[in-house]
Amino acid sequence: MNIVIDGIIYLLQRHGGISVYFNELLKRSTPPEVQSSAILYGNSPKNANFFAGHIEMRKPRRFERYRKCQVSSEANIFHSSYYREPDKNIPTVVTVHDFTYERYVKGPRLWLHSFQKFSSIRRAQAIICISENTRKDLLEFMPDIPLDRISVVHNGVGDSFFPLGPAIYESLVRPFILFVGGRRGYKNFIVVVEALAQLTEFDLVCVGGGPLSSYEQEKVGRLLGNRFKYLNYVSDQELNHLYNQAYCLVYPSINEGFGIPVLEAMRAGCPVIACEGSSISEIAEDAAILLSQPAVEELLDAIIKLDNSQLRNIIRLKGFSRASSFSWQKTFEQTMKVYETLFN
């Protein structure tokens, strides 16, 4: 079996859940009888040397992301990291992460994205959904897809996240709430800002998601002032330190394909407040405080509840237990089974 991974995602994003997913797949060694190779482009990760298997570096063509991927005649299975098709008639695997574009983006950007995405999914002989919720969304938007092509393979959580001991948290002069990832409307970042405007004993630390918009800057400056800190990029080691220090992770997104930060926080012993629904209820179960809606008053109540040391400890212990159900090794092994089934 000869598997080709199309690393186009690294040309589209420097960091993000999809990049993490393919990093974890690519760095694991396949069995001796399986050959694997990754096609990487100009903006590929600097640490690509940790990838197992063969790496082929290419100069991206004009409009590379929208063109068919050129693969060798020796390839048996093609797996694109972001909805591309091969230029040869070989079995194809596609991983479907979410349908946030289809729910929240409009106009030409949506048309172009969905045309390529839906074409790739229909072309695929095997479809991996990263959660049951994503599978449900897939069948909502594409009810004609045969059920026997779909496999649910959950994302994992990295070994980089673990508790560092209570002294890290207890040594803080001022407690802070942690917000990780994108801040688009459905992520409800502004709800967090408005809630913390009323809890002046807390700071807010925001990690990733790109530079703040002018609207976000104005809102944060006016409501939080110097109680806000933005970190554009941190290493896994630094992020683990933040999870260990934080009073809690607030993740009030109402639409997620998976929600990797929820598991990272749990594995590090950081209590999680999130919104129920989408994949979050599936992933977190009862190991987080789940809001019925992303409302300021409900979020305030949840943050205040965590001041109860008994409840806080219960949430942490449940988080450890829930996070232990997920691993990238398990994701890799289940993905290999999808390849093997397709090949055979």
Short mmCIF file of C-alpha atoms in Angstrom, two decimals:
data_model
loop_
_atom_site.label_atom_id
_atom_site.label_comp_id
_atom_site.label_asym_id
_atom_site.label_seq_id
_atom_site.Cartn_x
_atom_site.Cartn_y
_atom_site.Cartn_z
CA MET A 1 0.00 0.00 0.00
CA ASN A 2 1.35 3.40 -1.01
CA ILE A 3 -0.33 6.35 0.71
CA VAL A 4 0.12 9.95 -0.47
CA ILE A 5 -0.79 12.80 1.89
CA ASP A 6 -1.40 16.14 0.19
CA GLY A 7 -0.08 18.79 2.61
CA ILE A 8 -1.88 21.75 1.03
CA ILE A 9 -3.19 22.81 4.46
CA TYR A 10 0.27 24.10 5.42
CA LEU A 11 0.07 26.56 2.53
CA LEU A 12 -3.22 27.89 3.90
CA GLN A 13 -2.60 28.18 7.65
CA ARG A 14 0.42 28.37 9.92
CA HIS A 15 -1.42 27.04 12.95
CA GLY A 16 -4.84 25.57 13.56
CA GLY A 17 -6.77 22.41 14.30
CA ILE A 18 -6.40 20.92 10.81
CA SER A 19 -2.64 21.48 10.82
CA VAL A 20 -2.39 19.82 14.24
CA TYR A 21 -4.42 16.86 12.92
CA PHE A 22 -2.12 16.25 9.96
CA ASN A 23 1.03 16.91 12.01
CA GLU A 24 -0.02 14.07 14.30
CA LEU A 25 -0.82 11.69 11.45
CA LEU A 26 2.37 12.42 9.53
CA LYS A 27 4.81 12.05 12.40
CA ARG A 28 3.73 8.47 13.15
CA SER A 29 5.41 5.61 11.35
CA THR A 30 3.32 3.30 9.18
CA PRO A 31 3.86 -0.50 9.24
CA PRO A 32 6.85 -1.76 7.17
CA GLU A 33 4.61 -3.03 4.38
CA VAL A 34 3.05 0.44 3.97
CA GLN A 35 4.81 3.26 2.13
CA SER A 36 3.77 6.79 2.97
CA SER A 37 4.77 10.12 1.54
CA ALA A 38 3.78 13.73 2.13
CA ILE A 39 3.68 16.44 -0.51
CA LEU A 40 4.58 19.74 1.12
CA TYR A 41 4.70 23.25 -0.32
CA GLY A 42 6.47 26.57 0.22
CA ASN A 43 4.94 27.54 3.55
CA SER A 44 5.20 24.10 5.15
CA PRO A 45 6.14 23.74 8.84
CA LYS A 46 9.77 24.38 9.69
CA ASN A 47 9.85 21.23 11.78
CA ALA A 48 8.76 19.01 8.87
CA ASN A 49 11.80 16.84 9.52
CA PHE A 50 9.90 15.10 12.33
CA PHE A 51 7.48 13.63 9.77
CA ALA A 52 7.80 9.89 9.22
CA GLY A 53 7.93 8.59 5.68
CA HIS A 54 9.09 10.30 2.50
CA ILE A 55 8.72 14.07 2.08
CA GLU A 56 8.46 15.70 -1.33
CA MET A 57 8.90 19.48 -1.30
CA ARG A 58 7.26 21.36 -4.16
CA LYS A 59 7.02 24.94 -5.32
CA PRO A 60 3.32 25.85 -5.31
CA ARG A 61 1.74 26.56 -8.67
CA ARG A 62 -0.52 29.55 -9.25
CA PHE A 63 -3.84 28.91 -7.47
CA GLU A 64 -2.37 25.65 -6.12
CA ARG A 65 -5.09 25.11 -3.51
CA TYR A 66 -7.79 24.94 -6.20
CA ARG A 67 -5.94 22.64 -8.60
CA LYS A 68 -5.78 18.86 -8.67
CA CYS A 69 -2.80 17.42 -6.85
CA GLN A 70 -0.23 15.72 -9.06
CA VAL A 71 0.54 12.24 -7.73
CA SER A 72 2.83 9.46 -8.94
CA SER A 73 1.51 6.40 -10.73
CA GLU A 74 2.71 4.28 -7.78
CA ALA A 75 0.18 5.81 -5.36
CA ASN A 76 -2.63 3.53 -4.16
CA ILE A 77 -4.43 5.91 -1.82
CA PHE A 78 -4.67 9.73 -1.83
CA HIS A 79 -5.57 11.76 1.29
CA SER A 80 -5.73 15.53 0.93
CA SER A 81 -5.35 17.74 3.98
CA TYR A 82 -7.88 20.21 2.59
CA TYR A 83 -10.44 19.06 0.03
CA ARG A 84 -8.32 18.50 -3.07
CA GLU A 85 -8.56 15.70 -5.58
CA PRO A 86 -5.73 13.76 -7.24
CA ASP A 87 -4.98 14.07 -10.93
CA LYS A 88 -5.21 10.27 -11.30
CA ASN A 89 -8.04 7.83 -10.81
CA ILE A 90 -7.00 6.31 -7.49
CA PRO A 91 -8.95 5.65 -4.25
CA THR A 92 -9.34 8.83 -2.21
CA VAL A 93 -9.83 9.58 1.48
CA VAL A 94 -11.14 12.92 2.70
CA THR A 95 -11.33 14.18 6.29
CA VAL A 96 -14.33 16.42 6.99
CA HIS A 97 -13.77 18.71 9.96
CA ASP A 98 -16.85 20.91 10.13
CA PHE A 99 -19.45 22.91 8.22
CA THR A 100 -18.87 26.33 9.75
CA TYR A 101 -18.29 27.87 6.31
CA GLU A 102 -21.65 26.61 5.14
CA ARG A 103 -23.39 27.99 8.22
CA TYR A 104 -21.68 31.35 8.68
CA VAL A 105 -20.06 32.52 5.42
CA LYS A 106 -22.00 33.90 2.45
CA GLY A 107 -21.31 35.00 -1.11
CA PRO A 108 -18.47 34.04 -3.49
CA ARG A 109 -16.15 32.80 -0.72
CA LEU A 110 -18.78 30.25 0.33
CA TRP A 111 -19.60 29.23 -3.25
CA LEU A 112 -15.96 28.55 -4.09
CA HIS A 113 -15.22 26.76 -0.81
CA SER A 114 -18.31 24.56 -0.94
CA PHE A 115 -17.89 23.71 -4.62
CA GLN A 116 -14.39 22.34 -3.97
CA LYS A 117 -15.34 20.72 -0.66
CA PHE A 118 -18.48 18.98 -1.88
CA SER A 119 -16.73 17.82 -5.07
CA SER A 120 -13.90 16.32 -3.00
CA ILE A 121 -16.34 14.56 -0.66
CA ARG A 122 -18.38 13.09 -3.52
CA ARG A 123 -15.18 11.93 -5.23
CA ALA A 124 -13.92 10.15 -2.09
CA GLN A 125 -14.35 6.42 -1.54
CA ALA A 126 -13.78 6.89 2.21
CA ILE A 127 -14.90 9.86 4.31
CA ILE A 128 -13.53 10.47 7.81
CA CYS A 129 -15.60 12.70 10.11
CA ILE A 130 -13.83 13.93 13.24
CA SER A 131 -16.97 13.69 15.40
CA GLU A 132 -20.49 12.32 15.34
CA ASN A 133 -21.66 15.92 15.13
CA THR A 134 -19.66 16.46 11.93
CA ARG A 135 -21.14 13.25 10.52
CA LYS A 136 -24.62 14.60 11.31
CA ASP A 137 -23.81 17.91 9.60
CA LEU A 138 -22.40 16.07 6.57
CA LEU A 139 -25.64 14.17 6.12
CA GLU A 140 -27.63 17.39 6.58
CA PHE A 141 -25.75 19.22 3.82
CA MET A 142 -25.09 16.17 1.61
CA PRO A 143 -27.86 13.62 2.29
CA ASP A 144 -26.98 11.69 -0.87
CA ILE A 145 -23.65 10.43 0.54
CA PRO A 146 -23.71 6.63 1.08
CA LEU A 147 -23.49 5.81 4.78
CA ASP A 148 -21.00 2.99 4.24
CA ARG A 149 -18.39 5.48 3.05
CA ILE A 150 -18.40 7.40 6.35
CA SER A 151 -16.24 6.61 9.40
CA VAL A 152 -16.12 8.65 12.60
CA VAL A 153 -12.54 8.97 13.86
CA HIS A 154 -12.18 11.40 16.75
CA ASN A 155 -9.29 13.81 17.00
CA GLY A 156 -6.79 13.26 19.78
CA VAL A 157 -5.03 15.40 22.35
CA GLY A 158 -1.28 15.91 22.59
CA ASP A 159 1.02 14.52 25.27
CA SER A 160 2.38 18.07 25.65
CA PHE A 161 -0.54 18.90 27.94
CA PHE A 162 -0.36 17.74 31.55
CA PRO A 163 -0.60 19.16 35.11
CA LEU A 164 2.46 20.97 36.44
CA GLY A 165 1.37 21.00 40.08
CA PRO A 166 -0.79 23.35 42.18
CA ALA A 167 2.04 25.80 42.89
CA ILE A 168 1.85 27.12 39.30
CA TYR A 169 -1.78 28.18 39.77
CA GLU A 170 -1.50 29.30 43.37
CA SER A 171 1.52 31.55 42.73
CA LEU A 172 -0.40 33.94 40.45
CA VAL A 173 -0.84 37.49 41.72
CA ARG A 174 -3.94 38.01 39.57
CA PRO A 175 -6.12 35.16 38.26
CA PHE A 176 -6.93 35.09 34.56
CA ILE A 177 -9.48 33.51 32.23
CA LEU A 178 -8.05 31.85 29.12
CA PHE A 179 -9.56 32.08 25.61
CA VAL A 180 -7.91 29.98 22.88
CA GLY A 181 -8.39 30.04 19.11
CA GLY A 182 -10.51 31.90 16.57
CA ARG A 183 -12.82 34.76 17.50
CA ARG A 184 -15.35 34.80 14.64
CA GLY A 185 -18.92 35.63 15.61
CA TYR A 186 -20.05 32.12 16.50
CA LYS A 187 -17.04 31.78 18.85
CA ASN A 188 -18.60 34.47 21.10
CA PHE A 189 -15.38 36.18 22.14
CA ILE A 190 -17.22 39.46 22.78
CA VAL A 191 -19.53 37.69 25.25
CA VAL A 192 -16.43 36.76 27.27
CA VAL A 193 -15.16 40.36 27.18
CA GLU A 194 -18.53 41.71 28.31
CA ALA A 195 -18.73 39.17 31.14
CA LEU A 196 -15.24 39.93 32.44
CA ALA A 197 -15.99 43.64 32.37
CA GLN A 198 -18.15 42.83 35.40
CA LEU A 199 -15.54 40.64 37.12
CA THR A 200 -12.72 43.09 37.72
CA GLU A 201 -10.68 40.61 39.77
CA PHE A 202 -9.92 38.62 36.59
CA ASP A 203 -7.69 39.31 33.60
CA LEU A 204 -8.36 37.85 30.15
CA VAL A 205 -5.59 36.12 28.17
CA CYS A 206 -6.37 35.42 24.52
CA VAL A 207 -4.20 33.01 22.50
CA GLY A 208 -4.17 32.79 18.70
CA GLY A 209 -6.93 33.60 16.28
CA GLY A 210 -5.00 36.29 14.39
CA PRO A 211 -4.72 40.02 15.16
CA LEU A 212 -7.68 41.72 16.82
CA SER A 213 -10.04 43.63 14.56
CA SER A 214 -10.55 47.36 15.16
CA TYR A 215 -13.94 46.54 16.68
CA GLU A 216 -12.39 44.00 19.06
CA GLN A 217 -9.60 46.40 20.00
CA GLU A 218 -12.10 49.13 20.83
CA LYS A 219 -14.30 46.79 22.84
CA VAL A 220 -11.41 45.25 24.80
CA GLY A 221 -9.77 48.62 25.41
CA ARG A 222 -12.94 50.19 26.68
CA LEU A 223 -14.20 47.30 28.83
CA LEU A 224 -11.01 45.64 30.07
CA GLY A 225 -8.19 48.13 29.62
CA ASN A 226 -4.90 46.71 30.86
CA ARG A 227 -6.63 43.55 32.11
CA PHE A 228 -6.34 42.06 28.62
CA LYS A 229 -3.35 40.25 27.09
CA TYR A 230 -3.13 38.93 23.53
CA LEU A 231 -0.62 36.26 22.47
CA ASN A 232 -0.56 35.63 18.73
CA TYR A 233 1.35 32.34 18.90
CA VAL A 234 2.66 30.17 21.72
CA SER A 235 4.39 26.78 21.69
CA ASP A 236 2.64 23.72 23.12
CA GLN A 237 4.89 24.00 26.16
CA GLU A 238 3.87 27.63 26.70
CA LEU A 239 0.20 26.82 26.12
CA ASN A 240 0.37 24.01 28.66
CA HIS A 241 1.82 26.48 31.16
CA LEU A 242 -1.11 28.84 30.48
CA TYR A 243 -3.66 26.04 30.96
CA ASN A 244 -2.03 25.21 34.30
CA GLN A 245 -2.09 28.83 35.42
CA ALA A 246 -5.57 29.75 34.21
CA TYR A 247 -8.60 29.95 36.47
CA CYS A 248 -10.44 28.25 33.61
CA LEU A 249 -10.69 27.96 29.84
CA VAL A 250 -13.78 29.66 28.44
CA TYR A 251 -14.78 28.19 25.08
CA PRO A 252 -18.27 29.49 24.26
CA SER A 253 -18.38 28.53 20.57
CA ILE A 254 -21.80 27.41 19.34
CA ASN A 255 -20.46 25.46 16.36
CA GLU A 256 -17.41 23.19 16.44
CA GLY A 257 -16.36 20.16 14.46
CA PHE A 258 -14.41 18.95 17.49
CA GLY A 259 -12.87 21.52 19.86
CA ILE A 260 -9.27 20.46 20.53
CA PRO A 261 -8.60 23.20 23.18
CA VAL A 262 -11.31 21.67 25.38
CA LEU A 263 -9.38 18.40 25.63
CA GLU A 264 -6.00 20.15 25.94
CA ALA A 265 -7.29 22.11 28.93
CA MET A 266 -8.80 19.01 30.54
CA ARG A 267 -5.58 17.05 30.13
CA ALA A 268 -3.67 19.90 31.80
CA GLY A 269 -6.12 20.08 34.70
CA CYS A 270 -7.73 23.36 33.67
CA PRO A 271 -11.51 23.56 34.29
CA VAL A 272 -13.54 24.21 31.13
CA ILE A 273 -16.61 26.36 30.57
CA ALA A 274 -18.16 25.82 27.13
CA CYS A 275 -21.48 25.90 25.28
CA GLU A 276 -23.52 22.75 24.94
CA GLY A 277 -24.46 21.56 21.48
CA SER A 278 -22.47 20.90 18.30
CA SER A 279 -19.51 18.60 19.06
CA ILE A 280 -18.75 20.07 22.48
CA SER A 281 -21.40 18.07 24.35
CA GLU A 282 -20.12 14.93 22.59
CA ILE A 283 -16.46 15.60 23.46
CA ALA A 284 -16.78 17.13 26.94
CA GLU A 285 -19.75 15.13 28.25
CA ASP A 286 -20.10 16.00 31.97
CA ALA A 287 -16.44 17.00 32.43
CA ALA A 288 -17.09 20.70 31.78
CA ILE A 289 -19.58 23.34 32.84
CA LEU A 290 -21.80 23.62 29.75
CA LEU A 291 -23.81 26.76 29.12
CA SER A 292 -27.24 26.43 27.52
CA GLN A 293 -26.49 29.56 25.51
CA PRO A 294 -23.60 32.05 25.14
CA ALA A 295 -25.14 34.69 27.39
CA VAL A 296 -23.22 37.06 29.67
CA GLU A 297 -25.25 36.29 32.80
CA GLU A 298 -24.96 32.53 32.34
CA LEU A 299 -21.21 32.81 31.80
CA LEU A 300 -20.83 34.97 34.91
CA ASP A 301 -22.67 32.37 36.99
CA ALA A 302 -20.42 29.58 35.67
CA ILE A 303 -17.21 31.50 36.42
CA ILE A 304 -18.38 32.28 39.95
CA LYS A 305 -19.35 28.63 40.54
CA LEU A 306 -15.75 27.56 39.90
CA ASP A 307 -14.67 29.51 42.95
CA ASN A 308 -16.07 26.57 44.95
CA SER A 309 -12.97 24.42 45.52
CA GLN A 310 -14.99 21.18 45.79
CA LEU A 311 -16.77 21.75 42.45
CA ARG A 312 -13.52 22.88 40.86
CA ASN A 313 -11.77 19.67 41.91
CA ILE A 314 -14.67 17.51 40.64
CA ILE A 315 -14.54 19.22 37.23
CA ARG A 316 -10.76 18.77 37.06
CA LEU A 317 -10.93 15.06 37.93
CA LYS A 318 -13.69 14.45 35.40
CA GLY A 319 -11.61 16.36 32.84
CA PHE A 320 -8.59 14.11 33.40
CA SER A 321 -10.77 11.04 32.96
CA ARG A 322 -12.51 12.32 29.83
CA ALA A 323 -9.29 13.48 28.15
CA SER A 324 -7.73 10.05 28.71
CA SER A 325 -10.29 8.60 26.26
CA PHE A 326 -8.63 10.47 23.38
CA SER A 327 -5.16 10.17 21.89
CA TRP A 328 -3.51 10.93 18.56
CA GLN A 329 -2.16 7.37 18.48
CA LYS A 330 -5.73 6.09 18.55
CA THR A 331 -6.64 8.55 15.78
CA PHE A 332 -3.69 7.32 13.71
CA GLU A 333 -4.54 3.64 14.20
CA GLN A 334 -8.19 4.14 13.27
CA THR A 335 -7.17 6.18 10.20
CA MET A 336 -4.84 3.36 9.14
CA LYS A 337 -7.80 0.98 9.36
CA VAL A 338 -9.73 3.24 6.97
CA TYR A 339 -6.80 3.10 4.53
CA GLU A 340 -6.51 -0.69 4.85
CA THR A 341 -10.24 -1.24 4.31
CA LEU A 342 -10.15 0.94 1.21
CA PHE A 343 -7.02 -0.73 -0.15
CA ASN A 344 -8.37 -4.25 0.37
#
